[in-house]
Amino acid sequence: MTAPAPHSPALEISCTTCGALVVVEEDLRTVECPYCASPHVVERPPQAGRPDPVFVLAFTLDREAATSIVNSWIKSRGPFVKSGLKEGVLERTRGVYLPSYLYGARAHANYTAKIGEDYTVTVTYTTTDSKGRTVTRTRTETRTEWRDLAGRYECYVTDTLVTASKGIGNAELESVEPFDLRALRRYSPDLLAGWIAEEPSLAADECRRTAQSEMRESIGQDLAAFMPGDSSSNIRANVTFSEEVSHLVLLPVWVFALRYGEDEDPIRIVINGQNGQVGGRLPLSWAKIGGTVLFSLLALAAIFVIAGLLS
Amino acid sequence: MSEVTCNRCESPLEAGDLRCAVCGDVPEQLVPQVVGTGLEQTVLRCGQCGAATRYDARSESVRCSFCSGELKPEELTDPVEQTEAYLPFTVDRDGARSALRSWLGNLGFFRPSDLKSAARIEDLRPLWWAGWVFDAHARVSWTADSNAGAGSSDWAPHSGQTDMVFDDVLISASRGLSDEEAYALSASYSLGSALPELEAPPADATLEAFDVQRSQARERITHGIRRAAASRLQEGHIPGSRFRNIHVRALLTGLDTRRMSFPTWVMAYRYEHKLFRVVISGQDAQVLMGKAPISWAKILMIVAGVIITGLALGLLAVLFA
Ligand SMILES: [Zn+2]
Ligand SMILES: [Zn+2]
Ligand SMILES: [Zn+2]
């Protein structure tokens, strides 16, 4: 059973300030009147598969602050990024409220693992001493005894965020996490005024699967920390979820397009609008890396040749 | 205390909470009702001049660029917590003094003989220290190493799951007391005696504030619950008699936390030229924790005695061999 992806069609509204007809693009919740610049927040009637936002994490970085963070981030990249990137131009800077689901569930895991318990033994060995005589010596060695462990584990998983937007994928969202969820506010259109806010455009089922795999990953990490012994290996867990809850949250992200060459597509850079974390990486230049490697090899060869001539 | 309870884990929510701190759910009552049935269209307007306004990230408020009017959105709540109840002192100043004296007199042989008579009380102050008291049901998943079933190593791994009920468990929020001191005192209090306010606290009393924010408080409570569960696990749940690496995950339901202030006497006494600190429960003078000097002269004497006896025995053995 797969529900269709929600779709919020384009709308036409009339501006309450100047009366002009204004088009609200599809999958957007906000629009600025092109004639009088009034910022509108538009709430469409309820629709199956497209829940209303429950929370907003408001922007705390304005355009200026976000731009300066991105600029110094670009400057601080290594020497092997593609030519022109560091001199690139930031275009189409947009502050976007990204719809995402805040997931939680009760997790149950049946796990098995090998637990290593260390012990020391005294080992006798023979060797030859400095005078060439055969002697017997002892040393202590640490050994590990591997034991099987099986058990059951239950906990609440909270605070799992997954994107609900086709525009910004989950990997891109993860690259700017974490967000400080203590600053969550109840949804109110006031917080959106003057910004771009998207409507969810991914099907809830798909988001749920992404959330479950993210939660499985975090449980895997916690299980590794939960194991006793001096070491552990082969941790296998059968994880199931119950009492799942999800709420739609609007997250603040700044999106930049970095244009750096005539015939290159601009590169998208996303930053966390709450704490300024920059996501992603700039593409590397294989020509530069290859050139450096080649140069090093030539230099090395030259040294060998010179050394050979001198000897 | 709170009117809203989480539907999912039955924990009461604190005023101002948007989600359940235990399980992350949002109670139905707190979900904002966004839209009606039709299309809603909002332009936010300045209350003073009527101009269209925007949310400003720098000031985290809605600002009017024409008249510089400002509209603060709903405040974020991560308040510094306040105490809800005080427990009264039932041990008075004299009671605390005589409890200290009799403790000093009963510390045992290795203390200086004149400790009780020569110690001078230099400071004696009432302190209400801050702590959380919680009730909860917990499904505790655990793992640990113990000596039970050990093979070549001294340790063998164990795991289990058990349901626990916690009633009136005290977790320190105190800065004035160490964790050990707070733990030592915690069993001496009668929670039923709590009063919502103090009538006339003594002038030299310190009323400790909960100087942590709610979000931090929750981390410490979670930590405290794990600790309480770990210590209970060692009383019969984990097989064996020696334990290490106890790991606890607690799935809580009905977590109810109260913030209380607990009376204690904090004393400092001087012996020779050093100061020693002692804390005494304000509700039970027998419950006391502190430091005291050791008599090195006596310890030396015993050590010397043991060595001399050993030598003498050795000598006798040699003579009679
Ligand atoms: Zn207009
Ligand atoms: Zn809950
Ligand atoms: Zn105004």
XYZ file of C-alpha atoms and ligand atoms in Angstrom:
635
model
C 0.000 0.000 0.000
C 1.584 3.230 -1.114
C -0.179 6.525 -0.775
C 0.485 8.951 -3.609
C 2.888 11.788 -2.937
C 1.009 14.856 -1.786
C 0.671 17.589 -4.314
C -0.228 21.190 -3.595
C -1.298 22.732 -6.896
C -0.550 26.291 -7.911
C -3.136 28.788 -6.684
C -4.171 32.274 -7.493
C -4.909 34.648 -4.636
C -5.628 38.325 -4.615
C -3.250 40.454 -2.595
C -4.993 41.910 0.429
C -2.750 44.977 0.310
C -2.918 46.053 -3.358
C -5.584 43.782 -4.833
C -3.347 42.303 -7.532
C -3.725 38.655 -8.536
C -0.772 36.676 -7.230
C 0.202 33.111 -8.155
C 1.276 30.832 -5.328
C 3.612 28.258 -6.829
C 2.901 24.617 -6.295
C 4.259 23.067 -3.102
C 4.822 26.462 -1.509
C 3.086 27.879 1.508
C 4.271 31.450 1.075
C 4.411 34.059 -1.647
C 5.521 37.654 -1.977
C 3.264 39.948 -3.967
C 5.299 40.981 -7.033
C 3.590 44.392 -7.089
C 3.676 45.589 -3.485
C 6.049 43.067 -1.857
C 3.552 42.065 0.839
C 4.545 38.671 2.256
C 1.630 36.221 2.239
C 1.332 32.971 4.119
C -1.174 30.719 2.367
C -2.779 27.789 4.115
C -4.459 25.406 1.716
C -7.479 23.366 2.733
C -6.684 20.023 4.376
C -5.695 17.216 2.036
C -5.061 13.519 2.592
C -1.360 12.724 2.988
C -0.374 16.326 3.575
C -0.511 17.093 7.303
C -0.334 20.587 8.714
C 2.878 21.710 10.352
C 2.903 21.272 14.117
C 6.216 22.967 14.895
C 8.537 25.561 13.434
C 12.202 25.984 14.186
C 12.620 29.661 13.416
C 15.582 31.124 11.552
C 18.197 32.701 13.792
C 20.697 33.447 10.984
C 19.784 36.210 8.573
C 20.922 36.427 4.948
C 24.010 38.450 5.752
C 25.234 36.104 8.492
C 24.528 33.005 6.398
C 26.357 34.442 3.378
C 29.445 35.308 5.365
C 29.522 31.799 6.878
C 29.337 30.236 3.414
C 32.000 32.554 2.024
C 34.508 31.729 4.720
C 33.635 28.038 4.402
C 34.417 28.136 0.660
C 37.729 29.943 1.326
C 38.759 27.359 3.896
C 38.400 24.390 1.515
C 41.541 22.497 0.550
C 43.759 23.180 -2.487
C 42.321 20.349 -4.598
C 38.818 21.765 -5.164
C 37.961 22.478 -8.785
C 39.418 25.635 -10.249
C 37.230 28.684 -10.042
C 35.172 27.470 -7.075
C 36.899 29.730 -4.594
C 36.271 32.709 -6.876
C 32.692 31.598 -7.583
C 29.635 33.767 -7.166
C 26.782 32.975 -4.794
C 23.444 33.222 -6.548
C 19.797 32.677 -5.731
C 20.284 32.742 -1.987
C 17.082 31.564 -0.369
C 15.981 31.049 3.216
C 13.659 28.043 3.086
C 11.495 26.443 5.718
C 11.989 22.796 4.835
C 9.104 20.462 5.729
C 10.294 17.423 7.601
C 8.853 14.771 9.865
C 9.925 14.543 13.467
C 9.661 10.843 14.178
C 9.478 8.861 17.356
C 8.751 5.257 18.212
C 9.049 2.622 20.839
C 11.811 0.320 19.682
C 12.110 -3.370 20.546
C 15.216 -5.339 19.724
C 16.140 -8.978 20.149
C 19.872 -9.110 19.894
C 22.702 -11.633 19.889
C 26.382 -10.823 20.190
C 29.798 -12.220 20.926
C 31.219 -10.680 24.078
C 34.961 -10.703 24.662
C 36.090 -11.120 28.286
C 39.818 -10.622 28.730
C 42.112 -12.584 31.038
C 45.846 -12.864 31.401
C 48.030 -15.954 31.275
C 51.671 -16.487 32.082
C 53.510 -17.972 29.129
C 56.853 -19.770 29.328
C 59.118 -19.469 26.323
C 62.729 -20.191 25.405
C 65.067 -17.735 23.783
C 68.802 -17.144 23.450
C 70.441 -14.530 25.646
C 73.251 -12.145 24.718
C 75.877 -14.849 25.227
C 74.099 -17.263 22.906
C 72.811 -19.592 25.608
C 69.309 -21.029 25.494
C 67.255 -19.706 28.423
C 63.660 -20.074 29.622
C 61.679 -16.926 30.378
C 58.062 -16.025 31.190
C 55.782 -13.202 30.151
C 52.114 -12.360 30.709
C 49.748 -12.266 27.767
C 46.205 -10.978 27.526
C 43.774 -13.417 25.985
C 40.123 -12.960 25.118
C 37.411 -15.466 25.867
C 34.416 -15.076 23.539
C 31.001 -15.710 25.061
C 27.558 -15.668 23.465
C 25.041 -13.178 24.748
C 21.395 -12.811 23.750
C 18.849 -10.420 25.132
C 16.035 -8.012 24.659
C 16.253 -4.260 24.560
C 13.548 -1.620 24.554
C 13.673 2.147 24.422
C 11.975 5.197 23.047
C 13.567 6.690 19.984
C 12.822 10.397 19.722
C 14.075 13.310 17.660
C 14.568 11.517 14.340
C 14.198 14.080 11.539
C 13.575 13.113 7.920
C 12.891 15.344 4.956
C 9.387 15.578 3.494
C 10.577 17.591 0.501
C 11.455 16.388 -2.963
C 13.720 19.407 -3.302
C 16.128 18.691 -0.466
C 16.909 15.044 0.064
C 17.495 13.290 3.343
C 21.269 13.060 2.903
C 21.362 16.810 2.388
C 19.263 17.346 5.519
C 21.533 15.017 7.514
C 24.562 16.996 6.411
C 23.291 20.074 8.278
C 21.937 18.261 11.340
C 21.689 18.454 14.280
C 19.092 21.087 14.903
C 18.540 22.184 18.481
C 15.014 20.932 19.069
C 14.757 22.771 22.363
C 13.983 25.832 20.270
C 10.860 24.267 18.702
C 7.901 26.589 18.578
C 4.303 25.864 17.898
C 3.491 26.514 14.241
C 2.338 30.036 13.613
C 2.168 31.825 10.244
C 3.968 34.830 11.832
C 7.257 32.926 11.803
C 6.947 32.314 8.072
C 6.169 35.898 7.057
C 8.703 37.019 4.437
C 10.327 33.597 3.993
C 9.873 30.701 1.610
C 8.019 27.803 3.179
C 7.497 24.526 1.353
C 4.601 22.122 1.655
C 5.481 18.442 2.117
C 5.907 16.819 -1.279
C 7.050 13.300 -0.366
C 4.600 10.525 0.477
C 4.301 9.844 4.209
C 5.060 6.122 3.644
C 8.355 6.890 2.021
C 9.317 9.267 4.841
C 8.363 6.621 7.352
C 10.684 4.082 5.747
C 13.517 6.586 5.770
C 12.818 7.362 9.422
C 12.789 3.676 10.329
C 16.117 3.044 8.694
C 17.569 6.087 10.461
C 16.196 4.827 13.780
C 17.613 1.337 13.105
C 21.002 2.889 12.552
C 20.863 4.837 15.815
C 19.728 1.728 17.704
C 22.637 -0.199 16.183
C 25.020 2.399 17.550
C 23.377 2.389 20.960
C 23.428 -1.413 21.114
C 27.181 -1.382 20.511
C 27.547 0.961 23.501
C 25.150 -1.194 25.537
C 27.233 -4.384 25.319
C 29.208 -5.530 28.376
C 32.646 -7.133 28.319
C 35.996 -5.769 27.235
C 34.951 -5.943 23.598
C 32.071 -7.156 21.468
C 31.498 -8.282 17.932
C 28.872 -9.815 15.638
C 26.061 -7.788 17.143
C 22.887 -8.788 15.332
C 19.545 -7.311 16.179
C 16.008 -7.792 15.024
C 14.456 -4.372 15.558
C 10.743 -3.644 15.456
C 8.825 -0.464 16.187
C 5.525 0.238 17.851
C 3.643 3.335 18.958
C 5.113 5.362 16.117
C 4.405 9.083 16.083
C 5.323 11.743 13.572
C 4.800 15.470 13.439
C 5.492 17.874 10.629
C 8.197 20.423 11.476
C 9.418 23.314 9.367
C 13.222 23.519 9.559
C 15.245 26.616 8.660
C 17.839 26.114 5.901
C 19.683 28.589 3.728
C 20.199 27.370 0.177
C 22.928 28.846 -2.027
C 23.837 28.259 -5.644
C 27.562 28.674 -6.263
C 28.258 29.540 -9.911
C 31.890 29.059 -10.891
C 32.191 28.448 -14.595
C 30.487 29.349 -17.859
C 29.469 25.816 -18.744
C 29.382 24.236 -15.286
C 26.173 23.668 -13.393
C 26.104 25.728 -10.227
C 26.766 23.821 -7.001
C 24.146 23.813 -4.295
C 25.271 24.546 -0.745
C 22.837 24.094 2.138
C 23.394 25.530 5.596
C 21.588 25.127 8.886
C 19.600 28.336 9.498
C 19.807 27.856 13.233
C 23.498 27.212 13.895
C 25.221 27.854 10.545
C 26.514 24.340 9.941
C 27.465 23.976 6.279
C 26.501 20.714 4.598
C 28.186 18.885 1.766
C 31.532 19.297 0.109
C 32.913 20.998 -2.952
C 33.858 18.813 -5.937
C 37.553 18.002 -6.270
C 39.613 18.540 -9.378
C 41.050 15.239 -10.589
C 43.342 17.171 -12.871
C 44.877 18.983 -9.896
C 45.229 15.789 -7.864
C 46.680 13.885 -10.839
C 49.088 16.732 -11.566
C 50.343 16.786 -7.998
C 50.801 13.007 -7.920
C 52.645 13.074 -11.249
C 54.862 15.907 -10.102
C 55.754 14.059 -6.874
C 56.611 10.895 -8.811
C 58.826 12.835 -11.228
C 60.586 14.580 -8.340
C 61.167 11.224 -6.639
C 62.505 9.702 -9.869
C 64.827 12.692 -10.312
C 66.222 12.197 -6.809
C 66.920 8.515 -7.552
C 68.626 9.353 -10.807
C 70.812 12.001 -9.155
C 71.627 9.663 -6.281
C 72.565 6.959 -8.809
C 74.838 9.314 -10.728
C 76.616 10.511 -7.588
C 77.351 7.047 -6.156
C 0.486 19.536 39.178
C 0.242 19.626 35.424
C -3.075 19.257 33.656
C -1.728 17.722 30.469
C -0.598 14.100 30.526
C 1.099 12.336 27.654
C -1.374 9.912 26.030
C 1.428 7.596 25.075
C 3.587 7.193 28.184
C 1.299 8.783 30.786
C 3.960 11.183 32.026
C 2.636 14.545 33.166
C 3.914 17.465 31.115
C 5.302 20.640 32.617
C 3.630 23.943 31.884
C 5.022 25.301 28.628
C 6.224 21.940 27.277
C 5.410 21.386 23.631
C 6.211 17.704 23.619
C 6.575 14.919 26.123
C 10.117 14.927 27.493
C 10.036 11.176 28.046
C 8.755 9.740 24.771
C 8.636 12.716 22.405
C 4.922 12.543 21.657
C 2.782 15.646 21.313
C -0.450 15.469 23.294
C -3.519 16.153 21.166
C -4.359 19.289 23.156
C -1.059 20.890 22.234
C -1.264 20.388 18.474
C -2.066 23.793 17.006
C -5.229 23.958 14.947
C -3.900 25.465 11.762
C -6.602 25.593 9.186
C -10.304 25.435 8.868
C -11.800 23.846 5.793
C -11.100 26.570 3.267
C -8.128 28.517 2.043
C -6.583 30.833 4.618
C -4.451 33.709 3.567
C -2.485 35.773 6.060
C -0.498 38.939 5.689
C 1.028 39.817 8.999
C 0.418 43.469 9.775
C 2.043 45.873 12.167
C -0.252 46.627 15.078
C 0.833 50.266 15.067
C 0.881 51.369 11.422
C -0.764 48.508 9.555
C 2.171 47.878 7.216
C 2.957 44.327 6.154
C 5.732 42.901 8.344
C 8.136 39.951 8.266
C 9.835 37.629 10.670
C 13.365 38.901 11.344
C 15.961 36.226 12.040
C 18.448 38.493 13.759
C 16.081 39.732 16.447
C 13.981 36.542 16.351
C 10.872 38.632 16.230
C 8.464 40.138 13.752
C 9.571 43.623 12.855
C 7.930 46.524 11.091
C 10.406 48.312 8.868
C 8.266 51.454 8.763
C 7.636 52.327 12.372
C 10.120 49.894 13.969
C 7.308 48.287 15.914
C 8.216 44.829 17.186
C 6.104 41.805 17.836
C 7.635 38.990 19.830
C 6.400 35.544 18.895
C 5.590 33.047 21.585
C 8.557 32.802 23.947
C 10.693 29.710 23.974
C 10.398 27.936 27.275
C 13.471 26.427 28.786
C 13.017 28.036 32.181
C 15.238 27.743 35.196
C 13.296 25.519 37.511
C 11.875 26.600 40.851
C 11.375 24.545 43.954
C 7.810 23.431 44.656
C 8.135 22.452 48.313
C 10.395 22.759 51.336
C 10.949 20.153 54.013
C 11.200 21.689 57.503
C 14.124 21.255 59.913
C 13.344 18.926 62.798
C 16.935 18.918 64.097
C 17.872 22.270 65.668
C 21.268 23.938 65.985
C 22.037 22.351 69.374
C 20.932 18.974 68.086
C 23.335 19.299 65.166
C 26.195 20.330 67.497
C 25.722 17.411 69.857
C 25.353 15.004 66.922
C 28.737 16.169 65.648
C 30.315 15.779 69.114
C 29.084 12.268 69.604
C 30.161 11.315 66.061
C 33.661 12.678 66.768
C 33.793 10.597 69.948
C 32.814 7.369 68.194
C 35.035 7.333 65.137
C 37.292 4.566 66.444
C 40.809 3.938 67.519
C 42.758 5.456 64.646
C 41.529 8.991 65.297
C 43.348 11.417 67.622
C 42.392 10.782 71.268
C 41.628 14.436 71.923
C 39.505 14.835 68.752
C 36.222 15.240 70.605
C 37.547 17.730 73.150
C 39.921 19.715 70.915
C 37.684 20.087 67.813
C 36.130 23.552 67.588
C 33.004 24.146 65.549
C 33.760 27.138 63.362
C 30.745 27.268 61.155
C 27.245 25.865 61.362
C 24.687 26.877 58.769
C 21.308 25.700 57.649
C 21.073 24.854 53.964
C 18.101 23.829 51.883
C 19.556 21.894 49.015
C 17.717 21.278 45.769
C 16.698 17.870 44.516
C 14.247 16.101 42.248
C 11.933 13.430 43.556
C 10.459 11.118 40.980
C 7.955 8.317 40.603
C 7.945 6.130 37.529
C 7.389 2.714 36.112
C 10.325 1.474 34.123
C 10.926 -1.425 31.773
C 14.634 -1.847 32.400
C 16.795 -3.565 29.780
C 20.252 -4.312 31.093
C 23.567 -6.000 30.423
C 26.487 -6.528 32.793
C 29.520 -8.637 33.527
C 29.579 -10.649 36.738
C 31.501 -13.488 38.313
C 28.566 -15.874 37.833
C 29.303 -18.439 35.137
C 32.823 -17.160 34.598
C 35.211 -19.367 32.617
C 38.849 -18.557 31.945
C 38.181 -14.887 32.532
C 36.964 -13.613 35.900
C 33.928 -12.198 34.127
C 30.977 -13.532 32.179
C 28.371 -11.440 30.333
C 24.703 -11.402 31.349
C 21.595 -9.648 30.122
C 17.994 -9.282 31.144
C 14.871 -7.260 31.256
C 12.835 -6.416 34.311
C 10.019 -4.082 35.304
C 10.700 -1.728 38.188
C 8.558 0.702 40.123
C 10.231 3.790 41.498
C 8.544 5.674 44.304
C 9.923 8.894 45.745
C 13.455 8.423 44.462
C 15.627 11.438 45.186
C 18.149 12.830 42.685
C 20.400 15.663 43.760
C 20.365 18.960 41.894
C 22.639 20.488 44.492
C 25.747 22.529 43.895
C 26.473 22.961 47.592
C 26.606 19.258 48.388
C 28.670 16.644 46.659
C 26.794 13.734 45.078
C 28.060 11.431 47.830
C 26.826 13.782 50.556
C 23.419 14.159 48.938
C 23.174 10.400 48.467
C 24.095 9.745 52.096
C 21.413 12.140 53.333
C 18.659 11.180 50.925
C 17.113 8.351 52.945
C 16.707 10.515 56.067
C 13.903 12.730 54.818
C 10.203 12.387 55.336
C 8.676 13.678 52.099
C 5.239 13.898 53.678
C 6.407 16.834 55.775
C 6.893 19.087 52.723
C 5.430 22.588 52.839
C 4.746 24.828 49.868
C 6.549 27.768 51.456
C 8.959 28.531 54.278
C 7.521 30.614 57.091
C 10.563 32.288 58.571
C 13.825 30.811 57.351
C 16.770 31.662 59.652
C 18.753 34.694 58.541
C 21.911 32.667 57.874
C 20.092 29.993 55.868
C 21.025 29.288 52.259
C 18.154 28.433 49.954
C 19.700 26.702 47.005
C 18.125 27.471 43.661
C 17.672 24.923 40.911
C 20.192 26.624 38.728
C 19.798 24.296 35.805
C 17.441 24.738 32.930
C 14.636 22.334 32.330
C 16.366 20.647 29.400
C 19.503 20.011 31.462
C 17.420 18.908 34.413
C 15.957 16.171 32.240
C 19.359 14.873 31.276
C 20.320 14.672 34.921
C 17.080 12.959 35.857
C 17.582 10.360 33.107
C 21.088 9.800 34.378
C 19.791 9.512 37.962
C 17.158 6.971 36.927
C 19.785 4.836 35.213
C 21.899 4.991 38.339
C 19.002 4.080 40.607
C 18.121 1.156 38.327
C 21.746 -0.002 38.179
C 22.026 -0.097 41.955
C 18.746 -2.012 42.249
C 19.910 -4.529 39.634
C 22.791 -5.499 41.897
C 20.358 -6.646 44.563
C 19.319 -9.942 43.043
C 18.629 -9.258 39.375
C 22.120 -9.787 38.003
C 23.403 -13.249 38.937
C 26.638 -13.370 40.919
C 28.215 -11.236 43.594
C 30.731 -9.054 41.767
C 29.678 -6.781 38.909
C 31.115 -4.453 36.322
C 30.009 -2.713 33.094
C 26.369 -2.388 34.138
C 24.447 -0.874 31.205
C 20.874 0.249 31.677
C 18.194 1.464 29.272
C 14.943 2.453 30.917
C 11.648 2.763 29.091
C 9.659 5.007 31.397
C 5.968 5.412 31.839
C 4.266 7.862 34.172
C 7.434 9.769 35.042
C 6.344 12.346 37.602
C 9.033 14.692 38.884
C 8.738 17.097 41.798
C 11.276 19.724 42.776
C 11.965 19.946 46.491
C 14.324 21.596 48.926
C 15.904 19.479 51.649
C 17.154 20.762 55.022
C 20.690 20.037 56.122
C 23.239 21.443 58.562
C 26.563 22.216 56.970
C 29.322 22.375 59.566
C 32.998 23.107 59.605
C 35.149 22.203 62.596
C 38.809 22.889 63.222
C 41.229 20.379 64.676
C 44.749 21.692 65.214
C 44.984 24.006 62.201
C 42.886 22.143 59.653
C 39.218 22.569 58.782
C 36.948 19.556 58.256
C 33.491 19.572 56.739
C 30.486 17.631 57.978
C 26.883 17.592 56.771
C 24.019 16.456 58.982
C 20.463 15.785 57.838
C 18.051 18.447 59.060
C 15.498 15.724 59.732
C 17.611 13.009 61.366
C 20.688 13.862 63.432
C 21.945 10.277 63.132
C 22.482 10.717 59.405
C 25.748 12.472 58.974
C 28.601 12.494 56.538
C 31.949 14.131 57.006
C 35.693 14.029 57.168
C 37.874 13.617 60.239
C 41.608 13.593 60.917
C 43.525 10.348 61.286
C 46.108 9.886 64.021
C 49.328 8.995 62.215
C 51.013 8.495 65.589
C 48.626 5.644 66.400
C 48.970 4.081 62.966
C 52.780 4.272 63.227
C 52.625 2.690 66.671
C 50.618 -0.261 65.354
C 52.905 -0.708 62.381
C 55.961 -0.576 64.625
C 54.305 -3.069 67.000
C 53.640 -5.509 64.159
C 57.230 -5.241 62.897
C 58.725 -5.720 66.381
C 56.502 -8.727 67.081
C 57.533 -10.209 63.742
C 61.217 -9.677 64.478
C 60.849 -11.132 67.969
C 59.102 -14.235 66.609
C 61.800 -14.593 63.962
C 64.478 -14.319 66.580
C 62.780 -16.915 68.767
C 62.482 -19.251 65.812
C 66.189 -18.869 65.057
C 67.162 -19.434 68.714
C 65.087 -22.570 69.037
C 65.882 -24.005 65.616
Zn 0.218 43.386 -3.361
Zn 5.185 10.619 26.675
Zn 4.605 49.652 11.827
